[in-house]
Coordinates of C-alpha atoms in Angstrom, one line a residue:
M1 CA -16.7 -60.9 17.3
N2 CA -12.9 -60.7 17.0
S3 CA -12.1 -57.9 14.6
K4 CA -9.5 -60.0 12.7
K5 CA -12.1 -62.7 12.1
L6 CA -14.6 -60.1 11.0
L7 CA -12.1 -58.6 8.5
L8 CA -11.3 -62.0 7.1
C9 CA -15.1 -62.7 6.6
I10 CA -15.5 -59.3 4.8
L11 CA -12.5 -60.1 2.5
F12 CA -13.7 -63.5 1.7
V13 CA -17.3 -62.3 0.9
A14 CA -15.8 -59.5 -1.2
L15 CA -13.7 -62.2 -3.1
L16 CA -16.8 -64.2 -3.8
W17 CA -18.6 -61.1 -5.2
G18 CA -15.5 -60.3 -7.2
I19 CA -15.5 -63.7 -8.7
A20 CA -19.2 -63.5 -9.4
L21 CA -18.8 -60.1 -11.1
L22 CA -15.9 -61.4 -13.2
D23 CA -18.0 -64.4 -14.3
A24 CA -20.9 -62.1 -15.2
S25 CA -18.9 -59.7 -17.2
A26 CA -16.1 -61.9 -18.7
A27 CA -16.0 -61.3 -22.4
E28 CA -12.3 -61.8 -23.1
P29 CA -10.8 -65.3 -23.1
E30 CA -8.1 -64.2 -20.8
A31 CA -10.6 -63.0 -18.2
T32 CA -12.6 -66.2 -18.5
S33 CA -9.3 -68.2 -18.0
H34 CA -8.5 -66.3 -14.8
F35 CA -12.1 -66.9 -13.5
T36 CA -11.9 -70.6 -14.3
K37 CA -8.6 -71.0 -12.4
I38 CA -10.0 -69.2 -9.3
R39 CA -13.2 -71.2 -9.3
S40 CA -11.3 -74.5 -9.8
L41 CA -9.4 -73.8 -6.5
L42 CA -12.7 -73.5 -4.7
H43 CA -14.4 -76.5 -6.4
P44 CA -13.5 -79.2 -3.9
A45 CA -15.6 -77.3 -1.3
L46 CA -18.2 -75.6 -3.4
G47 CA -18.8 -78.7 -5.5
N48 CA -20.4 -80.5 -2.6
P49 CA -24.0 -79.2 -2.2
I50 CA -24.1 -79.7 1.6
V51 CA -20.7 -78.1 2.1
A52 CA -21.8 -75.2 -0.1
L53 CA -25.0 -74.8 1.9
M54 CA -23.1 -74.7 5.2
L55 CA -20.6 -72.2 3.8
I56 CA -23.4 -69.9 2.5
V57 CA -25.2 -69.9 5.9
G58 CA -22.0 -69.4 7.9
L59 CA -20.6 -66.6 5.8
G60 CA -24.0 -65.0 5.5
L61 CA -24.5 -64.9 9.2
L62 CA -21.0 -63.5 9.7
L63 CA -21.8 -60.9 7.1
G64 CA -25.0 -60.1 8.9
R65 CA -23.1 -59.3 12.2
I66 CA -21.2 -56.4 10.6
T67 CA -22.7 -53.3 12.1
I68 CA -22.3 -49.9 10.5
A69 CA -23.8 -46.9 12.3
G70 CA -25.9 -49.3 14.3
V71 CA -27.3 -51.0 11.2
S72 CA -26.7 -54.7 10.3
L73 CA -28.1 -57.1 7.8
G74 CA -28.8 -59.9 10.3
A75 CA -29.9 -63.2 8.8
S76 CA -30.6 -61.4 5.5
G77 CA -26.8 -61.4 5.0
V78 CA -27.3 -65.0 3.9
I79 CA -29.1 -64.1 0.7
F80 CA -26.3 -61.8 -0.5
V81 CA -23.7 -64.5 0.0
A82 CA -26.0 -67.0 -1.7
I83 CA -26.4 -64.7 -4.7
A84 CA -22.6 -64.6 -5.1
F85 CA -22.4 -68.5 -4.8
G86 CA -25.3 -68.7 -7.4
A87 CA -23.5 -66.5 -9.8
M88 CA -20.6 -69.0 -9.6
H89 CA -23.1 -71.8 -10.5
C90 CA -22.8 -73.5 -7.1
E91 CA -25.6 -75.8 -6.1
I92 CA -27.2 -76.7 -2.7
P93 CA -29.6 -79.5 -1.9
K94 CA -32.7 -78.8 -4.0
T95 CA -35.3 -79.2 -1.2
A96 CA -33.4 -77.2 1.3
G97 CA -35.1 -73.9 0.4
T98 CA -38.6 -75.4 0.5
F99 CA -38.0 -77.2 3.7
G100 CA -36.6 -74.1 5.3
L101 CA -39.6 -72.1 4.1
I102 CA -42.1 -74.4 5.6
L103 CA -40.3 -74.5 9.0
F104 CA -39.9 -70.7 9.0
V105 CA -43.5 -69.7 8.3
Y106 CA -44.9 -72.4 10.6
C107 CA -42.9 -70.9 13.5
I108 CA -43.9 -67.4 12.5
G109 CA -47.5 -68.5 12.8
I110 CA -47.0 -70.1 16.2
T111 CA -45.2 -66.9 17.5
A112 CA -47.7 -64.4 16.1
G113 CA -50.8 -66.5 16.9
P114 CA -51.5 -65.5 20.5
N115 CA -51.5 -61.8 19.7
F116 CA -52.5 -61.5 16.0
F117 CA -56.3 -61.9 16.3
R118 CA -56.4 -60.2 19.7
A119 CA -54.6 -57.1 18.4
F120 CA -57.7 -56.0 16.5
V121 CA -59.9 -55.8 19.6
A122 CA -57.4 -54.9 22.3
Q123 CA -56.3 -51.4 23.4
G124 CA -53.8 -51.3 20.7
A125 CA -56.4 -51.6 17.9
D126 CA -55.2 -48.2 16.4
L127 CA -51.7 -49.6 16.2
A128 CA -53.0 -52.7 14.5
K129 CA -54.9 -50.6 12.0
L130 CA -51.7 -48.5 11.4
G131 CA -49.8 -51.7 10.6
A132 CA -52.5 -52.8 8.1
V133 CA -52.6 -49.3 6.5
I134 CA -48.8 -49.1 6.0
V135 CA -48.7 -52.6 4.5
V136 CA -51.6 -51.8 2.1
L137 CA -49.8 -48.5 1.1
G138 CA -46.6 -50.5 0.3
A139 CA -48.6 -53.0 -1.8
G140 CA -50.3 -50.1 -3.6
T141 CA -47.0 -48.4 -4.3
T142 CA -45.7 -51.6 -5.7
S143 CA -48.7 -52.1 -7.9
L144 CA -48.2 -48.6 -9.3
F145 CA -44.7 -49.4 -10.4
I146 CA -45.8 -52.6 -12.0
W147 CA -48.5 -50.6 -13.9
L148 CA -46.8 -47.3 -14.7
A149 CA -43.1 -48.3 -14.9
E150 CA -43.9 -51.8 -16.3
I151 CA -41.6 -53.5 -13.9
P152 CA -42.1 -57.3 -14.1
A153 CA -44.4 -58.5 -11.3
D154 CA -41.9 -61.0 -10.0
L155 CA -39.2 -58.3 -9.6
A156 CA -41.7 -55.8 -8.1
V157 CA -43.1 -58.1 -5.5
G158 CA -39.5 -59.0 -4.5
A159 CA -38.8 -55.3 -4.1
F160 CA -42.0 -55.0 -2.0
A161 CA -40.7 -57.7 0.4
G162 CA -37.2 -56.1 0.5
A163 CA -38.4 -52.5 1.0
M164 CA -40.6 -53.6 3.8
T165 CA -37.8 -55.9 5.2
S166 CA -40.2 -58.8 5.3
T167 CA -38.7 -62.2 4.7
P168 CA -42.2 -63.9 5.1
A169 CA -43.5 -61.8 2.2
L170 CA -40.5 -62.9 0.1
A171 CA -41.3 -66.5 1.0
A172 CA -45.0 -66.1 0.1
A173 CA -44.1 -64.4 -3.2
M174 CA -41.6 -67.1 -4.2
D175 CA -44.0 -69.9 -3.3
A176 CA -46.8 -68.3 -5.3
L177 CA -44.4 -67.9 -8.3
N178 CA -43.0 -71.4 -8.1
N179 CA -39.7 -70.2 -6.8
T180 CA -38.9 -67.8 -9.6
P181 CA -35.4 -66.6 -8.9
T182 CA -36.0 -63.0 -10.0
V183 CA -38.2 -62.4 -6.9
S184 CA -35.0 -62.7 -4.8
I185 CA -33.2 -60.3 -7.1
G186 CA -35.9 -57.6 -6.4
Y187 CA -35.6 -58.4 -2.7
G188 CA -31.8 -58.0 -2.7
I189 CA -31.9 -54.7 -4.5
A190 CA -34.6 -53.1 -2.3
Y191 CA -33.6 -54.5 1.1
P192 CA -30.9 -51.9 1.8
F193 CA -33.5 -49.1 1.3
G194 CA -35.8 -50.8 3.8
V195 CA -33.2 -51.1 6.5
I196 CA -31.4 -47.8 6.1
G197 CA -34.6 -45.8 5.2
V198 CA -36.5 -46.6 8.4
V199 CA -33.4 -46.0 10.6
L200 CA -32.8 -42.6 9.1
F201 CA -36.5 -41.7 9.3
V202 CA -36.9 -42.3 13.0
Q203 CA -33.6 -40.5 13.8
V204 CA -34.0 -37.4 11.5
L205 CA -37.8 -36.8 12.0
P206 CA -37.6 -35.8 15.7
R207 CA -34.7 -33.4 14.9
L208 CA -36.8 -31.8 12.1
L209 CA -39.7 -31.5 14.5
R210 CA -37.4 -30.2 17.3
K211 CA -38.7 -32.9 19.6
N212 CA -36.8 -34.5 22.5
L213 CA -37.8 -38.1 22.8
N214 CA -37.1 -38.2 26.6
T215 CA -39.3 -35.1 27.1
E216 CA -42.0 -36.7 25.0
A217 CA -41.9 -39.8 27.1
Q218 CA -42.2 -37.8 30.4
E219 CA -45.2 -35.9 29.0
S220 CA -47.0 -39.0 27.6
D221 CA -50.0 -40.2 29.5
S222 CA -50.0 -43.6 27.9
R223 CA -47.0 -45.1 29.6
V224 CA -47.3 -48.9 30.0
S225 CA -45.5 -51.3 32.3
K226 CA -43.4 -53.4 29.9
G227 CA -39.7 -52.9 29.8
C228 CA -39.1 -52.2 33.5
T229 CA -36.8 -54.2 35.6
V230 CA -38.4 -56.5 38.2
K231 CA -36.8 -56.5 41.6
R232 CA -37.3 -58.1 45.0
V233 CA -36.7 -56.1 48.2
L234 CA -37.2 -56.8 51.9
V235 CA -39.5 -54.2 53.6
E236 CA -40.2 -53.6 57.3
I237 CA -43.8 -52.5 58.0
M238 CA -43.7 -49.2 59.9
N239 CA -47.0 -47.6 58.9
P240 CA -49.5 -47.8 61.8
A241 CA -52.4 -47.4 59.5
L242 CA -51.7 -50.9 58.0
A243 CA -51.5 -52.8 61.3
G244 CA -54.2 -55.5 61.4
K245 CA -55.3 -55.1 57.8
K246 CA -55.2 -58.1 55.4
V247 CA -52.4 -58.1 52.9
A248 CA -54.7 -59.4 50.1
E249 CA -57.0 -56.4 50.6
S250 CA -54.3 -53.7 50.7
V251 CA -55.2 -50.8 48.4
I252 CA -51.5 -49.8 48.3
I253 CA -50.5 -53.1 46.9
N254 CA -53.5 -53.8 44.6
N255 CA -53.2 -50.4 42.9
S256 CA -49.5 -50.7 42.2
R257 CA -47.4 -53.0 39.9
C258 CA -46.1 -54.7 43.1
Q259 CA -46.9 -57.9 44.9
V260 CA -46.3 -59.3 48.4
P261 CA -45.9 -63.1 47.9
R262 CA -44.1 -63.9 51.2
V263 CA -43.8 -62.8 54.8
L264 CA -40.9 -63.5 57.2
V265 CA -41.9 -65.9 60.0
D266 CA -39.3 -67.3 62.3
E267 CA -36.4 -66.4 60.0
R268 CA -38.1 -68.2 57.1
F269 CA -40.2 -66.7 54.2
V270 CA -43.5 -68.4 53.9
P271 CA -46.2 -67.7 51.3
I272 CA -49.0 -65.4 52.4
T273 CA -52.6 -66.6 52.7
A274 CA -56.0 -64.9 52.4
E275 CA -55.8 -64.3 56.2
T276 CA -52.3 -62.9 56.4
R277 CA -52.3 -59.4 58.1
F278 CA -49.8 -56.6 58.3
E279 CA -48.0 -56.2 61.7
L280 CA -45.8 -53.4 62.8
G281 CA -42.1 -54.5 62.6
Q282 CA -43.1 -57.4 60.3
C283 CA -40.7 -58.0 57.3
I284 CA -42.3 -58.8 53.9
L285 CA -40.9 -59.7 50.5
L286 CA -42.0 -57.0 48.0
V287 CA -41.7 -57.8 44.3
G288 CA -42.2 -55.0 41.9
E289 CA -41.0 -52.9 38.9
D290 CA -38.1 -50.6 39.8
D291 CA -40.0 -47.4 38.9
R292 CA -42.8 -48.2 41.4
L293 CA -40.9 -49.7 44.3
P294 CA -39.8 -46.5 46.0
E295 CA -43.3 -45.0 46.5
V296 CA -44.7 -48.4 47.7
I297 CA -41.8 -48.9 50.1
E298 CA -42.4 -45.4 51.5
A299 CA -46.1 -46.1 52.0
L300 CA -45.3 -49.4 53.8
G301 CA -42.3 -48.6 55.9
K302 CA -38.6 -48.9 55.0
Q303 CA -36.3 -51.2 53.0
V304 CA -34.2 -53.6 55.0
Q305 CA -30.7 -54.4 53.7
K306 CA -30.5 -58.1 54.5
T307 CA -29.6 -61.3 52.6
F308 CA -32.6 -63.5 52.2
N309 CA -33.7 -66.7 50.5
A310 CA -37.1 -66.5 48.8
G311 CA -38.0 -70.0 49.7
M312 CA -38.0 -73.6 48.4
E313 CA -38.9 -74.7 44.9
T314 CA -42.0 -76.5 46.3
E315 CA -43.5 -73.1 47.2
R316 CA -43.0 -71.6 43.7
R317 CA -44.3 -72.8 40.4
K318 CA -44.4 -71.5 36.8
V319 CA -47.8 -72.1 35.1
V320 CA -48.6 -71.6 31.4
V321 CA -52.1 -70.3 31.0
T322 CA -54.3 -72.3 28.5
S323 CA -57.6 -72.7 30.4
K324 CA -60.7 -70.7 29.6
N325 CA -61.2 -70.4 33.4
V326 CA -58.4 -67.8 33.5
V327 CA -57.9 -66.4 30.0
G328 CA -59.4 -62.9 29.6
K329 CA -60.0 -62.3 33.3
D330 CA -58.2 -59.9 35.6
L331 CA -56.7 -60.8 38.9
R332 CA -59.4 -59.0 40.9
E333 CA -62.0 -61.1 39.3
L334 CA -60.0 -64.3 39.7
N335 CA -59.5 -63.7 43.4
L336 CA -56.8 -66.3 43.6
L337 CA -55.6 -65.9 47.2
P338 CA -58.9 -66.9 48.9
Q339 CA -59.6 -69.6 46.3
F340 CA -56.2 -71.3 46.0
G341 CA -54.0 -69.6 48.5
V342 CA -51.6 -68.5 45.7
T343 CA -50.1 -65.2 44.6
I344 CA -48.9 -64.3 41.2
S345 CA -45.7 -62.4 41.6
R346 CA -44.7 -62.1 37.9
I347 CA -46.0 -62.6 34.4
V348 CA -44.0 -63.3 31.3
R349 CA -45.8 -62.3 28.1
N350 CA -44.1 -62.2 24.7
D351 CA -40.8 -62.7 26.4
V352 CA -41.3 -59.6 28.5
T353 CA -41.5 -59.9 32.3
F354 CA -43.7 -57.6 34.4
V355 CA -45.4 -57.5 37.8
P356 CA -49.2 -57.6 37.6
H357 CA -51.7 -55.5 39.5
A358 CA -55.4 -56.1 40.3
E359 CA -56.6 -54.9 36.9
T360 CA -54.1 -57.0 34.9
V361 CA -55.9 -59.2 32.4
I362 CA -54.5 -62.7 32.0
G363 CA -53.8 -63.8 28.4
R364 CA -53.4 -67.2 26.7
A365 CA -49.9 -68.5 26.9
D366 CA -48.9 -66.1 29.7
I367 CA -46.3 -67.7 32.0
L368 CA -47.3 -67.0 35.6
T369 CA -44.9 -67.2 38.5
T370 CA -47.1 -68.4 41.3
I371 CA -46.3 -68.7 45.0
G372 CA -48.2 -70.6 47.6
D373 CA -48.3 -74.0 49.5
P374 CA -47.8 -77.1 47.4
Q375 CA -51.4 -78.2 47.5
G376 CA -52.7 -74.8 46.4
L377 CA -50.2 -74.6 43.6
E378 CA -51.2 -78.0 42.3
K379 CA -54.9 -77.0 42.3
F380 CA -54.2 -73.7 40.5
S381 CA -52.0 -75.5 37.9
S382 CA -54.8 -77.7 37.0
F383 CA -57.3 -74.8 37.0
A384 CA -55.1 -72.5 34.8
G385 CA -53.3 -74.7 32.4
H386 CA -49.9 -76.5 32.5
R387 CA -46.8 -76.4 34.5
A388 CA -44.1 -74.5 32.5
R389 CA -41.8 -77.5 32.6
V390 CA -44.2 -79.4 30.4
L391 CA -43.8 -76.8 27.7
D392 CA -40.0 -76.7 28.0
E393 CA -40.1 -80.0 26.1
T394 CA -40.6 -79.9 22.3
D395 CA -43.5 -82.1 21.3
L396 CA -42.2 -83.5 18.1
I397 CA -45.4 -85.3 17.4
S398 CA -47.4 -82.1 17.5
L399 CA -44.7 -80.4 15.4
T400 CA -44.8 -83.0 12.7
F401 CA -48.6 -83.2 12.5
G402 CA -48.9 -79.4 12.6
V403 CA -46.4 -79.0 9.7
T404 CA -48.0 -81.8 7.8
A405 CA -51.5 -80.3 8.2
G406 CA -50.1 -77.0 6.9
I407 CA -48.6 -78.5 3.8
L408 CA -51.8 -80.5 3.0
L409 CA -53.9 -77.3 3.6
G410 CA -51.7 -75.4 1.2
M411 CA -52.4 -78.0 -1.5
V412 CA -56.2 -77.6 -1.3
P413 CA -57.7 -75.4 -4.1
I414 CA -59.8 -72.6 -2.8
G415 CA -62.5 -71.3 -5.2
I416 CA -63.8 -67.7 -5.2
E417 CA -66.8 -66.9 -7.4
G418 CA -65.9 -64.5 -10.1
V419 CA -62.1 -64.7 -9.3
G420 CA -61.2 -68.3 -9.8
S421 CA -59.3 -70.7 -7.5
F422 CA -56.0 -70.5 -5.8
K423 CA -53.9 -72.4 -3.3
L424 CA -52.3 -71.2 0.0
G425 CA -49.1 -73.1 -1.0
S426 CA -46.1 -74.1 1.0
S427 CA -46.1 -70.8 2.8
G428 CA -49.7 -69.9 3.3
G429 CA -50.9 -73.4 4.6
P430 CA -48.3 -73.8 7.3
L431 CA -48.6 -70.1 8.3
L432 CA -52.4 -70.4 8.7
V433 CA -52.1 -73.6 10.7
G434 CA -49.4 -72.1 12.9
L435 CA -51.6 -69.0 13.5
L436 CA -54.6 -71.1 14.6
L437 CA -52.5 -73.4 16.8
G438 CA -50.7 -70.3 18.3
H439 CA -54.1 -68.7 19.0
F440 CA -56.0 -71.6 20.5
G441 CA -53.0 -73.3 22.1
K442 CA -54.2 -76.8 21.2
I443 CA -56.4 -78.3 18.5
G444 CA -57.2 -82.0 19.2
F445 CA -54.0 -83.6 20.3
V446 CA -51.8 -81.2 18.4
R447 CA -50.3 -78.6 20.7
G448 CA -49.4 -75.1 19.5
Q449 CA -46.8 -74.3 22.1
I450 CA -43.1 -74.7 21.2
P451 CA -40.5 -73.6 23.8
R452 CA -39.0 -70.3 22.9
A453 CA -35.5 -71.6 22.5
A454 CA -36.6 -74.4 20.2
R455 CA -38.9 -72.1 18.3
M456 CA -36.1 -69.6 17.7
L457 CA -33.8 -72.4 16.5
L458 CA -36.3 -73.9 14.1
S459 CA -37.2 -70.5 12.8
E460 CA -33.6 -69.4 12.3
I461 CA -32.6 -72.7 10.6
G462 CA -35.7 -72.5 8.3
L463 CA -35.0 -68.8 7.5
V464 CA -31.3 -69.3 6.5
F465 CA -32.0 -72.4 4.5
F466 CA -34.8 -70.6 2.6
L467 CA -32.6 -67.5 2.0
A468 CA -29.8 -69.7 0.8
G469 CA -32.0 -71.5 -1.7
A470 CA -33.6 -68.2 -2.9
G471 CA -30.2 -66.5 -3.3
V472 CA -28.5 -69.4 -5.1
K473 CA -31.4 -69.5 -7.7
A474 CA -31.2 -65.7 -8.1
G475 CA -27.5 -65.5 -8.5
G476 CA -27.4 -66.9 -12.0
R477 CA -29.3 -63.9 -13.4
F478 CA -28.7 -61.1 -10.7
F479 CA -26.3 -58.9 -12.7
E480 CA -28.1 -59.6 -16.0
V481 CA -31.5 -58.4 -14.6
L482 CA -29.9 -55.4 -12.9
Q483 CA -28.4 -54.3 -16.2
E484 CA -31.7 -54.9 -18.1
Q485 CA -33.9 -52.9 -15.7
G486 CA -31.5 -50.1 -15.0
P487 CA -32.1 -47.6 -12.1
I488 CA -35.9 -48.0 -12.0
L489 CA -35.6 -50.9 -9.6
L490 CA -33.6 -48.6 -7.2
V491 CA -36.2 -45.9 -7.5
A492 CA -39.0 -48.5 -6.8
G493 CA -37.1 -49.8 -3.7
A494 CA -36.7 -46.3 -2.3
A495 CA -40.4 -45.3 -3.1
I496 CA -41.9 -48.5 -1.6
T497 CA -40.0 -47.8 1.6
A498 CA -40.6 -44.0 1.8
I499 CA -44.2 -43.6 0.8
P500 CA -45.9 -46.0 3.3
M501 CA -43.5 -44.8 6.0
V502 CA -44.2 -41.1 5.6
V503 CA -48.0 -41.4 4.9
G504 CA -48.4 -43.9 7.7
Y505 CA -46.7 -41.6 10.2
L506 CA -49.0 -38.7 9.2
L507 CA -52.1 -40.9 9.6
A508 CA -50.8 -42.1 13.0
R509 CA -50.6 -38.5 14.2
K510 CA -53.6 -37.0 12.6
L511 CA -56.1 -39.8 12.2
F512 CA -55.3 -42.2 15.0
K513 CA -54.1 -39.4 17.4
L514 CA -51.1 -41.4 18.5
S515 CA -48.2 -39.7 20.4
L516 CA -44.8 -39.2 18.7
L517 CA -43.3 -42.2 20.4
E518 CA -46.3 -44.4 19.7
S519 CA -46.2 -43.3 16.1
L520 CA -42.5 -44.0 15.6
G521 CA -42.7 -47.4 17.3
G522 CA -45.8 -48.2 15.3
V523 CA -44.1 -47.3 12.0
C524 CA -41.1 -49.5 12.9
G525 CA -43.5 -52.4 13.7
S526 CA -45.5 -51.9 10.5
M527 CA -42.3 -51.9 8.5
T528 CA -41.1 -54.9 10.5
S529 CA -37.9 -53.0 11.1
T530 CA -36.0 -54.1 14.2
P531 CA -33.0 -51.8 13.4
G532 CA -35.4 -48.9 13.3
L533 CA -36.7 -49.8 16.8
G534 CA -33.1 -50.1 18.0
A535 CA -32.4 -46.5 16.7
I536 CA -35.3 -45.2 18.8
T537 CA -34.5 -47.1 22.0
N538 CA -30.9 -45.7 21.7
K539 CA -32.4 -42.2 22.0
T540 CA -34.9 -42.8 24.9
D541 CA -35.4 -45.1 27.9
S542 CA -39.1 -45.0 27.4
D543 CA -40.9 -48.4 26.7
I544 CA -43.7 -46.8 24.7
P545 CA -42.0 -47.4 21.3
V546 CA -41.3 -51.1 22.2
T547 CA -44.9 -51.8 23.1
S548 CA -46.2 -49.9 20.0
Y549 CA -43.8 -51.9 17.8
A550 CA -45.0 -55.2 19.4
T551 CA -48.6 -54.4 18.8
A552 CA -48.2 -53.4 15.1
Y553 CA -45.6 -56.0 14.2
P554 CA -47.6 -59.3 14.1
V555 CA -50.4 -57.7 12.1
A556 CA -48.0 -56.2 9.5
L557 CA -46.0 -59.5 9.4
I558 CA -49.0 -61.6 8.4
L559 CA -50.7 -59.0 6.1
M560 CA -47.4 -58.6 4.1
T561 CA -47.5 -62.3 3.2
V562 CA -51.2 -61.9 2.1
C563 CA -50.5 -58.8 0.1
A564 CA -47.5 -60.4 -1.6
Q565 CA -49.7 -63.2 -2.8
I566 CA -52.4 -60.7 -3.9
I567 CA -49.9 -58.7 -6.0
V568 CA -48.7 -61.9 -7.7
S569 CA -52.3 -63.1 -8.5
F570 CA -53.3 -59.8 -10.0
F571 CA -50.2 -59.0 -12.1
S572 CA -48.6 -62.3 -13.1

């Protein structure tokens, strides 16, 4: 962003907070008069609810872009601007916050669904457990402050959401408390502790332990494939031991993260078949991750520096996996080349691209880049799921029916013997429906897939509208509540951040036997702290923290919303 524009944004936001502070503390008639004059100048814009909403969102997102020592507020900048607007008694459309909440949590469910339930039984089960433990520790610490320090439950649960940097938890708490504005006040006070605390922890801890993260990465035996760059190279076969052997049966290829989708025939690259064999002097197209390519090239022959065209679109197709015929099976078991004459050259999973090997297990919603003849590609597309192009289109009918089902589910009373009844509400209902649709892919005629770009847009719009609504409601009492409670809210915010983080790290190392990089990534995911993950990745090129974060994150994200509602039900 242009530095002058950024400076103007900072000055304008500072002016808003100055006006809000003046309004909150104005005791003298003269001060009140000055405030009234300033506010009257802004009234033509701020008096229109829609204009006020757009200004809050725009200024909040600009504020969120400000980076200090690698840390920024992101979308949460909206709530701080909204509090200032609320303190000036500005109004936005009454249903904007509720509508935003529903859209946001539904998209969260769709995004987390494919991995949430699977995380408990996959190889990352320990990281999923770590996420659950840290969230429970945060909820327990919050409960202690409610009990011992007598902090009101609404403020405390807001501090829980802020300290854990969890907007979904804030949404769930506000929905459970009928949009009580003090929840947002607790969130706004504790949020800086959650952001800065995790960043400092992951940067300072390795120094205290005298550990070099790059050395730790080299010594780790748990390295995974995500995060590498996928490249295509042209290789000339020069190894006599390969001559006459079938490409599909090559041990060198099957045991690496590389694939041979095409071979050069008469100056044209054509898809390989089950009968394609290596020949000396033959040129093949090798697709692989950059860390594995050198050793595979050396085993095959030599790399050829030549411009090439990988082939026509009719010989390549992206397929989104939804069929039980494919989900949960590895490539060796599927044996696609003899069956369909196709090769999978790449897989996109959770927005990460990697090259599969024979033991790679295909998951639901994986996007497969398949190469073969048109007839084989058509058969495999029907066998595995859908063409990716189908899912590039947003199914508005599925979206509306899914959201409606979530709202209606949230209105249904659920009775528990000995406890009473409760409702999932506007956050829990859409979240649960989103999770189920994301996991199963389709229920009846309602599809759970939303294209990534559309999903991100809907989620972002929903989030900023919800934060704007929450902040405006909180602004009227923000300074009053802060004066009433004193420093105990600051202590609570710091404790709810620090205790789960430190205890969770110790459990990760001692109980779950995770490596340092896995533990740090897992802690960031469990605290839903993207800035914390960024601080780690700035110190090492290893992909271990990223994959650990990705495993713990969806579990923590969902459990925080559940814990927020439990805290409310017990203490309010």
